[in-house]
Short mmCIF file of C-alpha atoms in Angstrom, two decimals:
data_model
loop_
_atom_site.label_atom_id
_atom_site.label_comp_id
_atom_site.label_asym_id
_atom_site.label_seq_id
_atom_site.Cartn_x
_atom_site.Cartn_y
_atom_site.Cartn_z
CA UNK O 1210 70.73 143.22 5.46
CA UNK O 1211 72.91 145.98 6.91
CA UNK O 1212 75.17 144.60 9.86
CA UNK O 1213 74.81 147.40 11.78
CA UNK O 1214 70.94 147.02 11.45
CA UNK O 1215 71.37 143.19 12.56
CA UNK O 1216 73.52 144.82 15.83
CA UNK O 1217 70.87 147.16 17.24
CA UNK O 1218 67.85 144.77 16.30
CA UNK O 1219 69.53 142.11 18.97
CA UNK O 1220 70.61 145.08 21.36
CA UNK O 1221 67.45 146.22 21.63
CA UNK O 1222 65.63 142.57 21.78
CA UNK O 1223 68.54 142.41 24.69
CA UNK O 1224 67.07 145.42 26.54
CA UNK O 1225 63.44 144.57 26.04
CA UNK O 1226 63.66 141.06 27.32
CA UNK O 1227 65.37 142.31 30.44
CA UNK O 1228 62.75 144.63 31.32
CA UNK O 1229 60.83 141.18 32.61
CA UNK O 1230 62.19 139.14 35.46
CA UNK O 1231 60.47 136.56 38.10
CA UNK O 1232 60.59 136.68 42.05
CA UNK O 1233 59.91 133.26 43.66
CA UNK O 1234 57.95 132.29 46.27
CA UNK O 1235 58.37 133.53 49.70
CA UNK O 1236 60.86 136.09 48.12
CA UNK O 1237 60.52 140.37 47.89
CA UNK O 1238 62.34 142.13 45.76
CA UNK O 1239 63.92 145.83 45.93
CA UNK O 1240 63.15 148.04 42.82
CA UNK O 1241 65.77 151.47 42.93
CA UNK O 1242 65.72 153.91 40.03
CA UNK O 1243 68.62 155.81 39.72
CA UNK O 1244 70.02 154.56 43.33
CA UNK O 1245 66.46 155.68 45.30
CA UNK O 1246 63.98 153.27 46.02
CA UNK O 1247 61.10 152.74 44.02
CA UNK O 1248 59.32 149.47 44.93
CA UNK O 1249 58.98 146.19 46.35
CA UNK O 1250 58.12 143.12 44.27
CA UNK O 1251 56.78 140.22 45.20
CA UNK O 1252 56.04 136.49 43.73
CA UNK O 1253 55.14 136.16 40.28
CA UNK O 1254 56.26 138.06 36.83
CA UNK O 1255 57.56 141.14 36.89
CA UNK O 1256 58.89 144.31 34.59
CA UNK O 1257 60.70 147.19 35.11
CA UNK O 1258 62.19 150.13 32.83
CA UNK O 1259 65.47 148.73 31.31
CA UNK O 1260 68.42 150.81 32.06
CA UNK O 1261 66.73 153.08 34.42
CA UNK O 1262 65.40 150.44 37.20
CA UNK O 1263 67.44 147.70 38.79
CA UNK O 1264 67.21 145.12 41.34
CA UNK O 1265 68.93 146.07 44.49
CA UNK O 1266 68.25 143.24 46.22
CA UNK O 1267 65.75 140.15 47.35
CA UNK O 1268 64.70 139.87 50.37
CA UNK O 1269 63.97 136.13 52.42
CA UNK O 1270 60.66 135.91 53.81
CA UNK O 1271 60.74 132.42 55.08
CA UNK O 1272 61.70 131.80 58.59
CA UNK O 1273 65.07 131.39 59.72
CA UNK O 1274 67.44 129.95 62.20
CA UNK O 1275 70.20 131.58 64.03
CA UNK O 1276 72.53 128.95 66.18
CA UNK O 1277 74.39 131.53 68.85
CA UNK O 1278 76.95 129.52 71.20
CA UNK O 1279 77.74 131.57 74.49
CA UNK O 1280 80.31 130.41 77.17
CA UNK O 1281 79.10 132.51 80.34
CA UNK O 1282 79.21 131.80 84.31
CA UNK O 1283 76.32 130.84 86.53
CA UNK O 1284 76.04 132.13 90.49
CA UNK O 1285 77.91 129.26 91.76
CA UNK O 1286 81.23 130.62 89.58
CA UNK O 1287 80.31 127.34 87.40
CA UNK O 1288 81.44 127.73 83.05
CA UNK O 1289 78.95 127.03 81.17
CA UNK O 1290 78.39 126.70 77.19
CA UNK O 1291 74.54 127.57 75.93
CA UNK O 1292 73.61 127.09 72.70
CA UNK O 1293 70.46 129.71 72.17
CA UNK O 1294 68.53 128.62 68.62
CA UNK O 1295 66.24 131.97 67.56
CA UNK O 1296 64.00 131.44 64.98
CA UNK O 1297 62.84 134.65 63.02
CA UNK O 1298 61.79 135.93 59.82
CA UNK O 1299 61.41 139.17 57.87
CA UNK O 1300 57.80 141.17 58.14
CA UNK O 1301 56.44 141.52 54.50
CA UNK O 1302 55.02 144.60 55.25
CA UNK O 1303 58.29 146.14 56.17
CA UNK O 1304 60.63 144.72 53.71
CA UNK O 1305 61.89 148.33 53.17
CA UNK O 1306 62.78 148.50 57.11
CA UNK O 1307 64.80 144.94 57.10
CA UNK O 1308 66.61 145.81 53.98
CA UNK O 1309 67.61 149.11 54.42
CA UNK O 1310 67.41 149.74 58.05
CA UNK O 1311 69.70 146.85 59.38
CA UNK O 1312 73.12 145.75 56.92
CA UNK O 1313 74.01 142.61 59.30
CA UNK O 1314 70.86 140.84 60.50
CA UNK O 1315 72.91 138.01 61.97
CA UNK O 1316 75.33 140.07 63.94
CA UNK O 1317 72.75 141.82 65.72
CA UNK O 1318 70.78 139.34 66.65
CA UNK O 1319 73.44 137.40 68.29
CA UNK O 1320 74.81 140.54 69.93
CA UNK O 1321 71.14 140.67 71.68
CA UNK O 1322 71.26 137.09 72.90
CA UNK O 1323 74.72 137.34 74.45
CA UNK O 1324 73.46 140.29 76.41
CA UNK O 1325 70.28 139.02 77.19
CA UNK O 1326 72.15 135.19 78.10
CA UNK O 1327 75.21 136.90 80.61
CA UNK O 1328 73.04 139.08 82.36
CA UNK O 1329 69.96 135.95 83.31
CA UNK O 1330 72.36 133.28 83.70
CA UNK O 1331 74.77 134.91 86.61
CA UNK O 1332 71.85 135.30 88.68
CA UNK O 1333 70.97 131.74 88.69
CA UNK O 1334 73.28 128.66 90.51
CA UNK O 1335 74.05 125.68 87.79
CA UNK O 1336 70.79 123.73 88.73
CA UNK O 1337 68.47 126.18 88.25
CA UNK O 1338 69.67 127.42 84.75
CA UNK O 1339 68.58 123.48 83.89
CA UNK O 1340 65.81 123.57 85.80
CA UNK O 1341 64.69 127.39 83.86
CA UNK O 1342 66.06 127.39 80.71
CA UNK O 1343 62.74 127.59 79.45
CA UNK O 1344 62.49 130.77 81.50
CA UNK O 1345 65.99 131.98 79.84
CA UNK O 1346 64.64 131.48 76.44
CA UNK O 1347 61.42 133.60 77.07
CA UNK O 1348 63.57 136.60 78.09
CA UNK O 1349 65.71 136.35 74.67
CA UNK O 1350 62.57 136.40 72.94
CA UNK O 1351 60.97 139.11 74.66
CA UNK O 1352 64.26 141.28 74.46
CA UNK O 1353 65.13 140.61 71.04
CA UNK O 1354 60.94 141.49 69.59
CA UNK O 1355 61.46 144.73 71.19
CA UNK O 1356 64.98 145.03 69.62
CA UNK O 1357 63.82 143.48 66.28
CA UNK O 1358 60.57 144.80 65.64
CA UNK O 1359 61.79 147.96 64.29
CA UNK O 1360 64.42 146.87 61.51
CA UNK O 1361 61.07 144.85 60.33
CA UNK O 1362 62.21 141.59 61.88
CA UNK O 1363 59.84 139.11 63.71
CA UNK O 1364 61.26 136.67 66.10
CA UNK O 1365 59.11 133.73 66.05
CA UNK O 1366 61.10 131.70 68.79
CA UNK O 1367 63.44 131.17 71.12
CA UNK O 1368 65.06 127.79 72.24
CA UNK O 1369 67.79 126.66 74.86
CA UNK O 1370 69.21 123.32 72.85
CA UNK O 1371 72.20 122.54 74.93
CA UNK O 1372 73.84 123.23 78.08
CA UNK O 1373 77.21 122.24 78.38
CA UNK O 1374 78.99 123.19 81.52
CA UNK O 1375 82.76 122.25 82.44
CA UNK O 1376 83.68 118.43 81.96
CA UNK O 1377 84.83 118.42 85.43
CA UNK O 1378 81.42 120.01 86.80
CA UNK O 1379 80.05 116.95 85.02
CA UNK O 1380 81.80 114.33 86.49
CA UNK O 1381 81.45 115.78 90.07
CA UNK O 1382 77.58 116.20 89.17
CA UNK O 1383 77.18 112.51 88.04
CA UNK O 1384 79.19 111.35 90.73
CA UNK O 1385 76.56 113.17 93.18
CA UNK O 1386 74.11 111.87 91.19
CA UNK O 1387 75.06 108.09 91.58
CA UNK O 1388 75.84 108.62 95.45
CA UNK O 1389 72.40 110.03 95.44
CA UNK O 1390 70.57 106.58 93.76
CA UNK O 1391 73.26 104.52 95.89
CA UNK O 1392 71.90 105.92 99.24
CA UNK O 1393 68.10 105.10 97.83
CA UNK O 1394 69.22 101.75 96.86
CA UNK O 1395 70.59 101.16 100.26
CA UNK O 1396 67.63 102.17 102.07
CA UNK O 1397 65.45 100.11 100.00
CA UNK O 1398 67.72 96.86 100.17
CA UNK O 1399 67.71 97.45 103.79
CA UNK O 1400 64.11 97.72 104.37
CA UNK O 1401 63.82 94.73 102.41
CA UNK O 1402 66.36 93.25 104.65
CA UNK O 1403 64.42 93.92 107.51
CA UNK O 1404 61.27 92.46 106.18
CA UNK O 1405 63.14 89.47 105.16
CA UNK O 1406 64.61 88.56 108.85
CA UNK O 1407 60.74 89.73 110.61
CA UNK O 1408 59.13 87.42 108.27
CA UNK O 1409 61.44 84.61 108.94
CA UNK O 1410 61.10 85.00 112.40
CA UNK O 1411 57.57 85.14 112.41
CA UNK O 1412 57.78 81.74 110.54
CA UNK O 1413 60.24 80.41 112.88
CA UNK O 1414 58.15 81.35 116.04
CA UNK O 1415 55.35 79.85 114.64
CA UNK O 1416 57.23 76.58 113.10
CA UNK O 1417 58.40 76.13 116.68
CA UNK O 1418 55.24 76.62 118.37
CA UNK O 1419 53.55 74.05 115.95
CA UNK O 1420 56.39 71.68 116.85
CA UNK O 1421 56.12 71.91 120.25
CA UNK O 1422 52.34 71.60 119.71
CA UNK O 1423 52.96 68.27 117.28
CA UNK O 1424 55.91 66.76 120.29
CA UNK O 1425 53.32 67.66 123.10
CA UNK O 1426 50.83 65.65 121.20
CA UNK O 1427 53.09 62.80 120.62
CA UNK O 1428 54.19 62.49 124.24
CA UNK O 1429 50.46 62.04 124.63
CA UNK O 1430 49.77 59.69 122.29
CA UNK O 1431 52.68 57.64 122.98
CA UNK O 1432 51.73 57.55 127.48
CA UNK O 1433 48.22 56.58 126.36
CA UNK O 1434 49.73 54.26 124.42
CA UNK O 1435 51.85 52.57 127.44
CA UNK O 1436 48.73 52.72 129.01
CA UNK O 1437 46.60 50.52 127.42
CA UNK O 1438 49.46 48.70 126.90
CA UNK O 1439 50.05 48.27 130.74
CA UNK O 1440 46.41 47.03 131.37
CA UNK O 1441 46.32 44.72 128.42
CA UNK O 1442 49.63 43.04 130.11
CA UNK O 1443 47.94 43.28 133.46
CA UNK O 1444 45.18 41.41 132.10
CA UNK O 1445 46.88 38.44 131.18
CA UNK O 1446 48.39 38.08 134.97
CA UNK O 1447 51.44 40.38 134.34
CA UNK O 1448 52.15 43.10 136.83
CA UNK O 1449 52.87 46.84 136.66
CA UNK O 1450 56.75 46.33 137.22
CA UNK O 1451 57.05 43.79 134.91
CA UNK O 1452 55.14 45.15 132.24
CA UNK O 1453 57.12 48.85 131.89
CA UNK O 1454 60.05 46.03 131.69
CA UNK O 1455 58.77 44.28 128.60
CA UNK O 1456 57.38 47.47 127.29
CA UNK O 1457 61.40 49.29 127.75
CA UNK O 1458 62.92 46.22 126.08
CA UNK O 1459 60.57 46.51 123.36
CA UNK O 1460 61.06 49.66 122.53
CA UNK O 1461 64.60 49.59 122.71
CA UNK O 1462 65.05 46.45 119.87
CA UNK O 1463 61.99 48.79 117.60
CA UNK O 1464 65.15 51.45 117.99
CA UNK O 1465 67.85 49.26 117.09
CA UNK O 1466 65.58 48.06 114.13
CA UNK O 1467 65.53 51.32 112.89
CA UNK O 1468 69.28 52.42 113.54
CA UNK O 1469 70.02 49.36 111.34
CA UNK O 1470 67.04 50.32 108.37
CA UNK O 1471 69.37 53.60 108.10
CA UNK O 1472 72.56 52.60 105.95
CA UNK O 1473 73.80 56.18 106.65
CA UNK O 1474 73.89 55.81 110.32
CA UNK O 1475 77.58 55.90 112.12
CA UNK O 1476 75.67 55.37 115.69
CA UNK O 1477 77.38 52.62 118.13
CA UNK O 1478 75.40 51.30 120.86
CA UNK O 1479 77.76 49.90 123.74
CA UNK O 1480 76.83 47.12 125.00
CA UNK O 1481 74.84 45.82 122.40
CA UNK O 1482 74.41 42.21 122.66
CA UNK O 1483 71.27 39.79 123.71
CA UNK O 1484 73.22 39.27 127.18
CA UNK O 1485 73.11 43.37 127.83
CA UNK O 1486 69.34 42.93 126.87
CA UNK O 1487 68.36 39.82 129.45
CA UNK O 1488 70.93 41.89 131.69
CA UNK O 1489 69.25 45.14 131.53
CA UNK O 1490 65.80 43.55 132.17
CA UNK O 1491 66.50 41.25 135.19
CA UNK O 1492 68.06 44.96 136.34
CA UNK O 1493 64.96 46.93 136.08
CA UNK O 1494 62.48 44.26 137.58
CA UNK O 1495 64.87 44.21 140.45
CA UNK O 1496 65.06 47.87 140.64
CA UNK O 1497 61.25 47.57 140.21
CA UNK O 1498 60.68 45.11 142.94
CA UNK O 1499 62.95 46.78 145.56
CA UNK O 1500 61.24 49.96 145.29
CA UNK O 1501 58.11 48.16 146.05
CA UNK O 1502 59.54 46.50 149.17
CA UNK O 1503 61.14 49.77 150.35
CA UNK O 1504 57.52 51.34 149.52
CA UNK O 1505 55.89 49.29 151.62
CA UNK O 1506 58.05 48.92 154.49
CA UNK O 1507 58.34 53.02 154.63
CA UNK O 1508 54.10 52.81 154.75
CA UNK O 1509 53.71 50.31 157.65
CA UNK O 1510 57.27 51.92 159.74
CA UNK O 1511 55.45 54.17 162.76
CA UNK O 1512 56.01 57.34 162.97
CA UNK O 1513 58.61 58.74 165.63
CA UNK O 1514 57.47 61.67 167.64
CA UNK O 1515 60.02 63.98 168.70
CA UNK O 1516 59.96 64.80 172.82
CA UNK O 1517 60.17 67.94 173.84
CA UNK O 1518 63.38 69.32 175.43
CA UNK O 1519 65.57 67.17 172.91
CA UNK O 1520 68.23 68.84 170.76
CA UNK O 1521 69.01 67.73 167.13
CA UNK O 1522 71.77 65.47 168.75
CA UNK O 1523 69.43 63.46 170.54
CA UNK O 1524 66.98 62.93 168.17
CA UNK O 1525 67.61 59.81 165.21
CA UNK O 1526 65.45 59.73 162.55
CA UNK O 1527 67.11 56.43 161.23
CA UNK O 1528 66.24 54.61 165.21
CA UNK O 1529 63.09 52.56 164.04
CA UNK O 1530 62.43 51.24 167.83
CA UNK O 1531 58.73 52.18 169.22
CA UNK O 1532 59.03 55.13 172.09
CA UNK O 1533 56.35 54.13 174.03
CA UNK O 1534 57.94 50.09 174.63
CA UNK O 1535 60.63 52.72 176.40
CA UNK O 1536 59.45 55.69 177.71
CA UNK O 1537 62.88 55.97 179.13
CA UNK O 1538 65.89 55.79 177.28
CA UNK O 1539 68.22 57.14 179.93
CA UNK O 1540 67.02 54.38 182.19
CA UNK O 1541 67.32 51.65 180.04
CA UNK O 1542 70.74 52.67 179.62
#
């Protein structure tokens, strides 16, 4: 076979297998013929004149993400860096616009969101551009679908990731911020406080008023107790005097007996001997029976009547003689 036949045979199965090519999914293609634009393609097999058509380009039709960082300055003369994500994607019905209208998608869009960004964010002081970033995002979007909408591009979103401002604005902020929860956390320890000492002194008013209830209550017990004890001595020919006696000396060997049942006691009784005992009682029924005496001798003494026209000189309350045996004291004299 002739070489030259075997040369054009391959040429042309060359050129007839390129007139077929495939566009994937989610993917146009731009037909030109002779430089001018002929078509779009989309998914699936496709053929075109070999030599006379070309691909000029493919076109994305998924959506996309744009990450734009601006720095820019809030109301309060506070830096801030924003990080605006805008998610778009080319319109399949105007695949012509996107491809031949606009050469750098990218730069455009972030040229939009820069001017959009510095002219919303100097209006607002640093708290409100967190507390409205939402707000921020909403103008970027509605800005950039007006801007977009004509080169055939759709902008599906617009998101405020980050705000960064000045590492020194952050300190001061967190600084306020834990003053802030310190000043709460006072207030609340000191109500608590205050709750604390009311309750305690509730419970202390009322621990003392049941203790002075519970001593009351003993004192009573323990004088009906003498009491009885008094008549039960007077009934076995033991008198008042002597009873309280026996009843003090009683009471004071029942204390000694439990000073001693205490081996942690340091308590010294001076004297403290049977003598000071015997000593102490003989005392106190002679106390006892003096008082009696002196009782009964102030009940029978008369009573002196004090004469008219006598000073405070003249008049003796400790003279015990009768006034009327002498009318006259002068005279007697």
């Amino acid at each position: 076979m002739d070489p030259f036949f075997i040369v054009i045979l391959v040429l042309g199965l060359f050129i007839f297998l390129s007139s077929f090519f495939t566009v994937k999914q989610q993917t146009a293609v731009i037909i030109e013929r002779f430089g001018k634009f002929l078509s779009v393609r989309n998914s699936g097999l496709q053929l075109k004149i070999p030599l006379i058509d070309r691909i000029a380009g493919r076109v994305n039709l998924r959506i996309q993400q744009l990450d734009v960082m601006i720095e820019t300055k809030t109301k309060d003369n506070v830096f801030i860096k924003m990080k605006v994500s805008v998610q778009f994607k080319v319109i399949q019905e105007h695949v012509y616009e996107a491809f031949y209208k606009l050469e750098y998608p990218h730069d455009q869009i972030t040229a939009y969101v820069f001017d959009v960004v510095r002219a919303e964010v100097p209006k607002l002081i640093l708290d409100d551009v967190f507390e409205r970033k939402d707000d921020i995002a909403i103008g970027v979007k509605r800005e950039l679908n007006e801007a977009m909408m004509t080169y055939g591009y759709d902008i599906i979103n617009t998101l405020v990731t980050d705000i960064d401002p000045d590492i020194q604005v952050k300190n001061a902020m967190n600084r306020i911020n834990a003053a802030d929860r310190e000043k709460t956390a006072a207030m609340f320890e000191s109500e608590a406080q205050r709750i604390r000492i009311v309750a305690k002194a509730k419970a202390e008013a009322e621990s003392k008023k049941l203790q002075g209830q519970g001593i009351a209550d003993q004192r009573r017990e323990i004088a009906r107790g003498l009491v009885e004890s008094v008549e039960v001595l007077n009934q076995v020919g033991i008198n008042s005097q002597e009873a309280s006696a026996l009843i003090v000396i009683t009471q004071h060997y029942d204390t000694l007996q439990a000073i001693g049942a205490d081996t942690n006691s340091n308590l010294i009784l001076l004297p403290n001997s049977p003598q000071a005992a015997s000593d102490m009682l003989n005392s106190m029924v002679t106390s006892f029976t003096a008082s009696n005496i002196i009782g009964e001798q102030m009940k029978n003494q008369p009573k002196r009547v004090k004469k008219q026209g006598t000073t405070a000189i003249d008049y003796n309350p400790s003279d015990t003689s009768n006034p009327a045996e002498n009318p006259n004291p002068t005279e007697q004299a």
